[in-house]
Amino acid sequence: MKKITTLAVLAASVFAASPAFAEYPERPITLIVPWSAGGGTDAVGRTIAQGLQEQLGTPVNVVNRTGAGGVVGHTAMADADPDGYTIGLATAEITTYKSMGTSQITYQDLTAIGLVNFDASAFNVSTDSDWNDVKSALDDIKANPGKYKMSGFPVGAAYHLAFAGFLNDNGIDPQSVPVVPSQGAAPGFQELAAGGVAIVPSSLPEAVPMRQAKRVKTLAVLSDKRLDAFPDVPTIEEAIGKKAVGGTWRGIVTPKGVSDDVAQKLEAALKTVVASSEYTDFMSKRGFGVKWLPSGEFEEFMKNANESNAAVIKKLGLGQ
């Protein structure tokens, strides 16, 4: 009887220690970043990876899967095994692909874990502009369709859609403010300084050099509250009494079908990382905005962004 009991205990021990019952994570995790190494999204991804590695006690390796405006990387996130060992840093573009006709992939092909960053779009104009507030700018734009241009991004980029949506919500056809495409805010601000465009929607950190040089003034920011680093810049709601939130963002996701236990463990670890001084200090130094939304709220956030972007893309005639 004693021999049988001993064998049973040994068997139970072996069974409990088998891989199928090991506690997640038991091996390295891959974090897919859909943009190139060295860029802003890559920098955020590597900082998140380091934090998750410390929280989860396993290596978290960043892999850059670039191409097709982020489609390649986001598709790789969705197509991975839903075992928790491949996660991704999704960006705002995931809520535009289907409407733009560039891919059928959407946020619904992914499981939201948590939003880690939001960079609100700012309404930047030249210091020589006659516009000193948002209301006068909107009135002038509405009265003179086609007269004023904007720059600082490629057509259809996150800041373009955010500002076009803001115009649309205020009764202005977004096509009435043409885009002079540029690869980022810096050349856009050069165009603004040269008088070629009237508006550069961008993150406020990107506007700092031109603001400090007294070449640019910021009328408002598309955020739900003033940014701590820029307390002098009002929100759109403060400026015109109507809320407007828009910009670009990043968040951690997994393939659809990951288990609740794994998703919850990842979310708990990610929440700790985003609240850490290491993360907040890094984001502050780089000029990125820290914004945390847990899984359910992040899912709703992407749903709303998808719907808003679809309407603006259709209004702009960019869909296929």
PDB file of N, CA and C in Angstrom, residues 110 123 138 189 200 230 240 307 316:
ATOM      1  N   LEU A 110      -7.194  41.311 -33.417  1.00  0.00           N
ATOM      2  CA  LEU A 110      -6.235  41.323 -32.318  1.00  0.00           C
ATOM      3  C   LEU A 110      -6.951  41.390 -30.979  1.00  0.00           C
ATOM      4  N   PHE A 123      -2.782  72.153 -33.018  1.00  0.00           N
ATOM      5  CA  PHE A 123      -3.166  73.057 -34.102  1.00  0.00           C
ATOM      6  C   PHE A 123      -2.110  74.161 -34.163  1.00  0.00           C
ATOM      7  N   LEU A 138     -11.255  78.675 -37.669  1.00  0.00           N
ATOM      8  CA  LEU A 138     -12.315  77.869 -38.274  1.00  0.00           C
ATOM      9  C   LEU A 138     -13.250  78.722 -39.125  1.00  0.00           C
ATOM     10  N   PHE A 189       7.052  71.973 -40.985  1.00  0.00           N
ATOM     11  CA  PHE A 189       7.293  73.256 -40.343  1.00  0.00           C
ATOM     12  C   PHE A 189       8.151  74.173 -41.223  1.00  0.00           C
ATOM     13  N   VAL A 200       0.155  73.220 -39.502  1.00  0.00           N
ATOM     14  CA  VAL A 200       0.878  71.959 -39.327  1.00  0.00           C
ATOM     15  C   VAL A 200       0.326  71.280 -38.080  1.00  0.00           C
ATOM     16  N   PHE A 230       3.023  71.315 -21.446  1.00  0.00           N
ATOM     17  CA  PHE A 230       2.644  72.510 -22.211  1.00  0.00           C
ATOM     18  C   PHE A 230       1.384  73.144 -21.602  1.00  0.00           C
ATOM     19  N   ILE A 240     -13.231  76.287 -27.982  1.00  0.00           N
ATOM     20  CA  ILE A 240     -14.492  76.496 -28.702  1.00  0.00           C
ATOM     21  C   ILE A 240     -15.701  75.867 -28.014  1.00  0.00           C
ATOM     22  N   GLU A 307     -14.178  53.656 -36.366  1.00  0.00           N
ATOM     23  CA  GLU A 307     -15.393  54.264 -36.913  1.00  0.00           C
ATOM     24  C   GLU A 307     -15.149  55.707 -37.347  1.00  0.00           C
ATOM     25  N   LEU A 316     -12.759  62.192 -47.237  1.00  0.00           N
ATOM     26  CA  LEU A 316     -11.576  62.655 -47.974  1.00  0.00           C
ATOM     27  C   LEU A 316     -11.433  61.989 -49.351  1.00  0.00           C
TER      28      LEU A 316
END
